[in-house]
XYZ file of C-alpha atoms in Angstrom:
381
model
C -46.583 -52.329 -37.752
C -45.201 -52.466 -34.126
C -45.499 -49.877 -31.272
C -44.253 -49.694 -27.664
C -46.753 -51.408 -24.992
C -48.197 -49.226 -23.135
C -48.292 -49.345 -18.930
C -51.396 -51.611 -18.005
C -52.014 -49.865 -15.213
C -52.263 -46.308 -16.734
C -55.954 -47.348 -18.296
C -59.226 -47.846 -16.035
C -61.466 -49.976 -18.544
C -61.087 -47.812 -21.978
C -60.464 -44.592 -20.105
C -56.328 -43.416 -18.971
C -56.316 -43.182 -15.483
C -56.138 -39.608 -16.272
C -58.845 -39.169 -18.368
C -60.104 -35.611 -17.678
C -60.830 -32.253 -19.570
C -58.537 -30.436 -16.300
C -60.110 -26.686 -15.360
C -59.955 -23.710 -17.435
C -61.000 -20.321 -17.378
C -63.724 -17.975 -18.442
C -61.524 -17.400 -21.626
C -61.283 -20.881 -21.916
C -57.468 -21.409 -21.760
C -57.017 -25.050 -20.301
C -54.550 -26.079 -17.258
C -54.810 -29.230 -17.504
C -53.940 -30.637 -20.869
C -53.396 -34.148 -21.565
C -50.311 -35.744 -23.217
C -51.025 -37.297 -26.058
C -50.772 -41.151 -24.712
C -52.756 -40.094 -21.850
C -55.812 -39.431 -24.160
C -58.620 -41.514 -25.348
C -58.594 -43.239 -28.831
C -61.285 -43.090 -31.736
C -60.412 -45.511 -33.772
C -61.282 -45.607 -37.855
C -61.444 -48.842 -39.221
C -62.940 -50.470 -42.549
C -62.179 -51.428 -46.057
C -59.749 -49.508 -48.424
C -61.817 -46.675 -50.050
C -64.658 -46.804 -47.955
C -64.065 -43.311 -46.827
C -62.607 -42.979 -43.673
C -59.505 -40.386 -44.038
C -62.331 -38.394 -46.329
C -64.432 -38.535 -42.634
C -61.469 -37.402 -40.316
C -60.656 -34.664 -42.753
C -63.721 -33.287 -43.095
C -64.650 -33.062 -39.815
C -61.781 -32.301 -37.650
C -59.655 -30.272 -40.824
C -62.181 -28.311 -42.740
C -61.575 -29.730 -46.018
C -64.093 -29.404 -48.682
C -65.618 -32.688 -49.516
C -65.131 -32.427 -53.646
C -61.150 -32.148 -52.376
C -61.156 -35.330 -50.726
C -61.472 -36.992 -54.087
C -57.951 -36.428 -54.465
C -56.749 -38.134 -51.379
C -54.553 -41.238 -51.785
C -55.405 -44.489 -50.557
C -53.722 -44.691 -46.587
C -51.324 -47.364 -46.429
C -50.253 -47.275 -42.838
C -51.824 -45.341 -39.595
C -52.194 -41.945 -39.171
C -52.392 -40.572 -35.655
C -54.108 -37.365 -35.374
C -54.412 -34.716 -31.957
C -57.261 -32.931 -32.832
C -57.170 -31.232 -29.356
C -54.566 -28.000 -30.087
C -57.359 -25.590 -30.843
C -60.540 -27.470 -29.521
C -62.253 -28.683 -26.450
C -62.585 -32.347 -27.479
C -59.433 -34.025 -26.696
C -58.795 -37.312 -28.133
C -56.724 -39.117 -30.544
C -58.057 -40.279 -34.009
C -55.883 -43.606 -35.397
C -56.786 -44.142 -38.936
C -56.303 -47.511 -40.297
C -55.206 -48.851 -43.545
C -58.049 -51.389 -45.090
C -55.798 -53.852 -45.407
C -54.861 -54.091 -42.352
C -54.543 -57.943 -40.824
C -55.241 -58.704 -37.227
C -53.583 -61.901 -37.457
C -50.246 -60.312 -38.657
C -47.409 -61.053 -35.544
C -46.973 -56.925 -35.580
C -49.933 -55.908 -35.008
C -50.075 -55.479 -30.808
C -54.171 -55.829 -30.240
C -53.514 -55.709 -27.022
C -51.976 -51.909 -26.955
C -54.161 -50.816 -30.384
C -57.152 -51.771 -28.514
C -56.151 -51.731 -24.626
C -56.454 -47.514 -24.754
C -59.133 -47.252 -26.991
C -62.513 -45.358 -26.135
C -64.569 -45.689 -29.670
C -63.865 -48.437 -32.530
C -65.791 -46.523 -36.011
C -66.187 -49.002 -38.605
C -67.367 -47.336 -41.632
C -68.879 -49.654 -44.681
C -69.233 -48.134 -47.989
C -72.918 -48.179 -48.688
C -72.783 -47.936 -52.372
C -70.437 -51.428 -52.806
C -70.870 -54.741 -51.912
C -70.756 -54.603 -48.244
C -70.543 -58.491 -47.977
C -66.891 -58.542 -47.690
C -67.362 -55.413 -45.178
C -69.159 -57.150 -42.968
C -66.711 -59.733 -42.367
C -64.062 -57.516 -41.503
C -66.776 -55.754 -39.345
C -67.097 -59.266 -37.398
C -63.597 -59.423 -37.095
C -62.508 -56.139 -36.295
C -65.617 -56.199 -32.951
C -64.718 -59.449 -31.697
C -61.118 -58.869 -31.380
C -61.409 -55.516 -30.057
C -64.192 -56.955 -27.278
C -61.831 -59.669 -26.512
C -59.319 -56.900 -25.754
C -61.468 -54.527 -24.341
C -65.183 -54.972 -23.724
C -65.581 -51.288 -22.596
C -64.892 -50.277 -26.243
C -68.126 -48.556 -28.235
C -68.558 -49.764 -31.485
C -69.986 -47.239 -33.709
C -71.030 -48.412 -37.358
C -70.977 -46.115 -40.169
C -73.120 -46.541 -43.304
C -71.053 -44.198 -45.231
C -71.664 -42.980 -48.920
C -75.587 -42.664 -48.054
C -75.904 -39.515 -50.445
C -75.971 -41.454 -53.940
C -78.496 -43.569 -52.562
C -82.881 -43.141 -52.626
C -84.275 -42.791 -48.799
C -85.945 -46.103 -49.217
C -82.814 -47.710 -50.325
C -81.279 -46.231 -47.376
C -83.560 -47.547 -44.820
C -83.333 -51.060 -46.807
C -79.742 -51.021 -46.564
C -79.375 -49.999 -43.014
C -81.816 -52.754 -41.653
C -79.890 -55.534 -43.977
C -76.492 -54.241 -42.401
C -77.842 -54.175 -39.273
C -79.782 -57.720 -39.192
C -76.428 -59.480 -40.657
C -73.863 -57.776 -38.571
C -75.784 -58.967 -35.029
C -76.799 -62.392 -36.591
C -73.100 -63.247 -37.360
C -72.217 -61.453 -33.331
C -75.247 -63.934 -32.339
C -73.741 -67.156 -34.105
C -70.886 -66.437 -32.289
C -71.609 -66.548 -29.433
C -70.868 -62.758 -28.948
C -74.681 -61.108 -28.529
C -73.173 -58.747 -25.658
C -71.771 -56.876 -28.054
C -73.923 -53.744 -28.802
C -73.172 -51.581 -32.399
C -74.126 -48.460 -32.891
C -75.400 -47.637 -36.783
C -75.199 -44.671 -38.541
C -76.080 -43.110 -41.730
C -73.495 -40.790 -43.232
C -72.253 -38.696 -45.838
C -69.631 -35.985 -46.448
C -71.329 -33.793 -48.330
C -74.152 -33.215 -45.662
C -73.924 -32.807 -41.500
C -74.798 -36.283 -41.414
C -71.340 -37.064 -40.843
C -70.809 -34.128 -37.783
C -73.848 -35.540 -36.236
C -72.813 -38.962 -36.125
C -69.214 -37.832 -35.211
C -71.267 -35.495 -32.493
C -72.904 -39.042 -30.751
C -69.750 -40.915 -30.734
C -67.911 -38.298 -28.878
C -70.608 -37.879 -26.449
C -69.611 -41.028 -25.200
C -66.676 -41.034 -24.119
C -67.419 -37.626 -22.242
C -67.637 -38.525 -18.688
C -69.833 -35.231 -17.567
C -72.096 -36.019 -20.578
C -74.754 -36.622 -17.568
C -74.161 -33.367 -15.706
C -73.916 -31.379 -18.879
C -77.656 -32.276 -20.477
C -78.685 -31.647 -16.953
C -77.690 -28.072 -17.366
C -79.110 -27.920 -20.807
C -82.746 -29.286 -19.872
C -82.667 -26.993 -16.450
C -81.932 -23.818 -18.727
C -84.670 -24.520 -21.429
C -86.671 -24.820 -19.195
C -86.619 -21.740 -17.384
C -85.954 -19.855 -20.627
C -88.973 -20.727 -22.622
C -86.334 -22.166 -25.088
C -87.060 -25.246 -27.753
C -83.349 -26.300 -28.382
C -80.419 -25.926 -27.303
C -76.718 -27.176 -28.433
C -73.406 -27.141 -26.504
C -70.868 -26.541 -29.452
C -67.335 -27.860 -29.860
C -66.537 -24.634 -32.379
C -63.595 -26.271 -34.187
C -65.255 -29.195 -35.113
C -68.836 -28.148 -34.949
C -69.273 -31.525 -32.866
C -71.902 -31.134 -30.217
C -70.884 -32.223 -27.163
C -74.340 -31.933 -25.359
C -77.720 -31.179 -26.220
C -81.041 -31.354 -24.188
C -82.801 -34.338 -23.762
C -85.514 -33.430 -26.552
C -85.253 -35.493 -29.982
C -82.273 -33.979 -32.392
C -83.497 -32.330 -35.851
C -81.393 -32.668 -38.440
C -82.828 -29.424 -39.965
C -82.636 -27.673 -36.801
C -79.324 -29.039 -36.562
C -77.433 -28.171 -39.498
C -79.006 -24.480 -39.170
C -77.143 -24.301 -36.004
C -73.789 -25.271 -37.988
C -74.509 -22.922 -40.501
C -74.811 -20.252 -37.977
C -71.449 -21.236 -35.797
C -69.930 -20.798 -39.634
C -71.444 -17.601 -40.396
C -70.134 -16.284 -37.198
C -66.780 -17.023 -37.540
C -66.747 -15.768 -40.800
C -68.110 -12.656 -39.924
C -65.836 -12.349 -36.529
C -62.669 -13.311 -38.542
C -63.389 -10.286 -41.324
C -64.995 -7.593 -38.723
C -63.931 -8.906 -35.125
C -60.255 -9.087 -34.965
C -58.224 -6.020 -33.105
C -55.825 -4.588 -34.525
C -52.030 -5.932 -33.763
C -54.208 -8.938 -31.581
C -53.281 -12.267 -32.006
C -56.715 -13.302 -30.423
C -59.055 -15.651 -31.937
C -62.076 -14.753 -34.024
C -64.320 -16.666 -31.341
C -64.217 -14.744 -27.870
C -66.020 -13.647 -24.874
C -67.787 -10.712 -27.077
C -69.020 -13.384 -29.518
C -72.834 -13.437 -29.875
C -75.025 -13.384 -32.799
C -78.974 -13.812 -32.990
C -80.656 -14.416 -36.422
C -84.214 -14.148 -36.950
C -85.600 -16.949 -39.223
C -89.028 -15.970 -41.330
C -90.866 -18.491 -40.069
C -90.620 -16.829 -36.292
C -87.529 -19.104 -35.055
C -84.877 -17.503 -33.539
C -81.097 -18.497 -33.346
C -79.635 -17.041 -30.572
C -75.960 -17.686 -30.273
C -73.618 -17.110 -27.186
C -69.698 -18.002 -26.232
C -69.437 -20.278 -23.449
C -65.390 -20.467 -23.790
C -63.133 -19.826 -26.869
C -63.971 -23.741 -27.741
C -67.483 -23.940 -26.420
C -70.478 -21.885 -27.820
C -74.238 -22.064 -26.685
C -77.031 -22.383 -29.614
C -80.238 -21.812 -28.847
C -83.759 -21.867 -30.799
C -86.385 -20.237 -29.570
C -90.265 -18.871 -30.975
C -89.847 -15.244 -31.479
C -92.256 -14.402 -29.134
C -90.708 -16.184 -26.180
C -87.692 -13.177 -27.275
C -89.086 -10.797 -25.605
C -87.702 -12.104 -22.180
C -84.197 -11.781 -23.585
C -83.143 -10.349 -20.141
C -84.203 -13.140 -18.369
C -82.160 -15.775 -20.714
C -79.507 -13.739 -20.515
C -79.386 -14.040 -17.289
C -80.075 -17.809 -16.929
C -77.285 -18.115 -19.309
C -74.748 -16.473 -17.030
C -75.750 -19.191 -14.775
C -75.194 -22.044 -17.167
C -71.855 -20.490 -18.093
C -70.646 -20.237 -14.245
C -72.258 -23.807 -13.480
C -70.017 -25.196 -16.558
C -67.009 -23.800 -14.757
C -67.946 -25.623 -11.882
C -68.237 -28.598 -13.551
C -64.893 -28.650 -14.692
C -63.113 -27.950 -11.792
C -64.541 -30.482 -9.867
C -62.115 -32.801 -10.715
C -58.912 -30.596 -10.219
C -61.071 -29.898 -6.458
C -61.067 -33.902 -6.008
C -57.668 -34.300 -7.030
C -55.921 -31.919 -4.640
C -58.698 -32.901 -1.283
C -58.440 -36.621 -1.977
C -55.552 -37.044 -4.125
C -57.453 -39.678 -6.498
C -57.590 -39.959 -10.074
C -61.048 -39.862 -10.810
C -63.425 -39.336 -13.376
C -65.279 -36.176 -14.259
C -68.610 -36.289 -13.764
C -69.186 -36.767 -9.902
C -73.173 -37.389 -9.798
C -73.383 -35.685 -6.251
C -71.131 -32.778 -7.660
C -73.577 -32.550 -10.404
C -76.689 -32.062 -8.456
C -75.116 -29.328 -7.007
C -74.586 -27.370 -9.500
C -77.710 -28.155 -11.288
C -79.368 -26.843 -7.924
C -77.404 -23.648 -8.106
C -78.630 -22.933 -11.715
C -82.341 -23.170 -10.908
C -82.218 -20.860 -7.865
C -80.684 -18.483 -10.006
C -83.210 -18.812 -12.514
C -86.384 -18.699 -10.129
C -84.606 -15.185 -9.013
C -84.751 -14.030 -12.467
């Protein structure tokens, strides 16, 4: 288990000097694509069979969860670019269970040195004693490495068990896993927990929040989101990473799970639709394009109101029916979001060639305005 070190000085805390989603335009095609060393890590660690190459295929290659009872155990680590066909670029490294920190091949110092998320997932239907261990052992190593590193727990395997044995196991994983960090003398360490389960969206919503993290204009972007509900007279709103069905962004009002998985279920149903009644002829165009939009009226006087943002990114709204009637208005105030995206994305190819610097996304002052931008074109609505 060796690999090549990489250059210390291509990495600004757990971020590649790099680090950057580069412009693109309205039809989404990217011009500044990152090589693969140059992207940020998520890291899948745990026990053998506690469900982590079930998790990356699932979420980032479509397979059916009853097929991912036939996967073999991994025995050494997979590297996967999940960034050819979506907007979230990063590297997933799946680890073997087995896999021993104290070993003389194993480089911490490169496995961890470029790494933006460590996921831990613990099998919630075993004995998670053991788990936990390796959990303390896997976190202080890493931190040691790299104390910009999130650590995101998953409680994995959740579906087999009662909601109250759920909540009883979460707060018993939980209270041992920072005791042991306390006794150690390593309380700075925060962990993030989450429930999961392949067989529900548990798993793309946990995904969703890990991602989130390591987006630098994750700031900017709810911004936008809370600016444009607000001036649309919408409830909800989701920024979409179609591939994956990872949301990148979402307002700053609490997350549904209901209202969330009927937005996945509507990105599905309108790809499925596109991919049997949208293609051209003799194109070789994606199902997913600037024509894409779909609104579906719910019985109980919800709408879904779907729109493309770029060929990775689509908007998903809910909305009271009766707030629909100003359709004109949000589809106006949506042109604005679109355009003020944009901007957001080219501010750093703008820095780069004024200043020269290798920056982060996500300028604050930048930010602001475009924000300001969006409402101005919303108060002329």
């Amino acid at each position: 288990m060796s690999f090549e070190q990489d250059d210390e000085d291509q990495y600004v805390g757990s971020f590649p000097k790099d680090f950057g989603y580069g412009a693109y335009d309205q039809d989404g095609d990217a011009s500044g694509v990152l090589s693969g060393e140059q992207k940020p890590r998520i890291l899948l660690m745990g026990l053998r069979r506690s469900g982590k190459s079930s998790i990356q295929k699932v979420v980032f290659h479509k397979m059916s969860p009853n097929e991912t009872l036939f996967l073999e155990s991994t025995n050494k680590i997979i590297k996967d670019d999940i960034s050819n066909s979506s907007f979230v670029q990063f590297q997933i490294w799946d680890f073997p269970g087995q896999i021993d920190f104290f070993d003389p091949n194993f480089d911490s110092d490169m496995i961890f040195g470029g790494c933006g998320a460590l996921v831990f997932v613990i099998d919630a239907q075993d004995d998670y004693m053991e788990a936990l261990n390796k959990l303390h052992q896997t976190v202080t190593k890493a931190y040691k490495v790299n104390p910009s590193i999130k650590f995101e727990v998953f409680i994995h395997k959740v579906d087999g068990l009662s909601d109250d044995y759920k909540m009883e196991t979460q707060r018993d994983i939980h209270q041992r896993a920072n005791d042991d960090l306390t006794d150690s003398g390593y309380d700075q360490i925060h962990l993030s927990f989450h429930q999961t389960s392949i067989y529900d969206h548990s798993i793309f919503e946990a995904f969703s929040k890990v991602v989130q993290k390591l987006i630098p204009q994750l700031p900017i972007l709810e911004n936008l989101l809370n600016i444009l509900i607000s001036n649309s007279a919408i409830e909800k709103a989701f920024l979409y990473d179609v591939v994956s069905k990872i949301y990148i962004a979402t307002d700053s009002s609490p997350v549904d799970m209901q209202s969330y998985e009927l937005c996945c279920d509507m990105i599905d149903v309108v790809i499925d639709v596109s991919c049997i009644y949208g293609l051209k002829e003799d194109a070789e165009t994606a199902a997913f394009d600037n024509e894409s939009s779909s609104i579906i009226k719910l019985n109980n006087g919800t709408i879904l109101y779907l729109r493309e943002v770029n060929k990775f990114l689509a908007l998903v709204c809910i909305l009271r029916e009766d707030n629909f009637d100003r359709k004109g208005t949000i589809d106006y105030n949506f042109l604005c979001f679109k355009q003020a995206i944009q901007e957001v994305f080219d501010v750093r190819n703008k820095q780069l060639s004024l200043t020269g610097n290798s920056t982060h996304l996500g300028d604050h002052t930048n930010g602001g305005e475009v924000g300001a931008e969006l409402v101005n074109g919303q108060q002329h609505s």
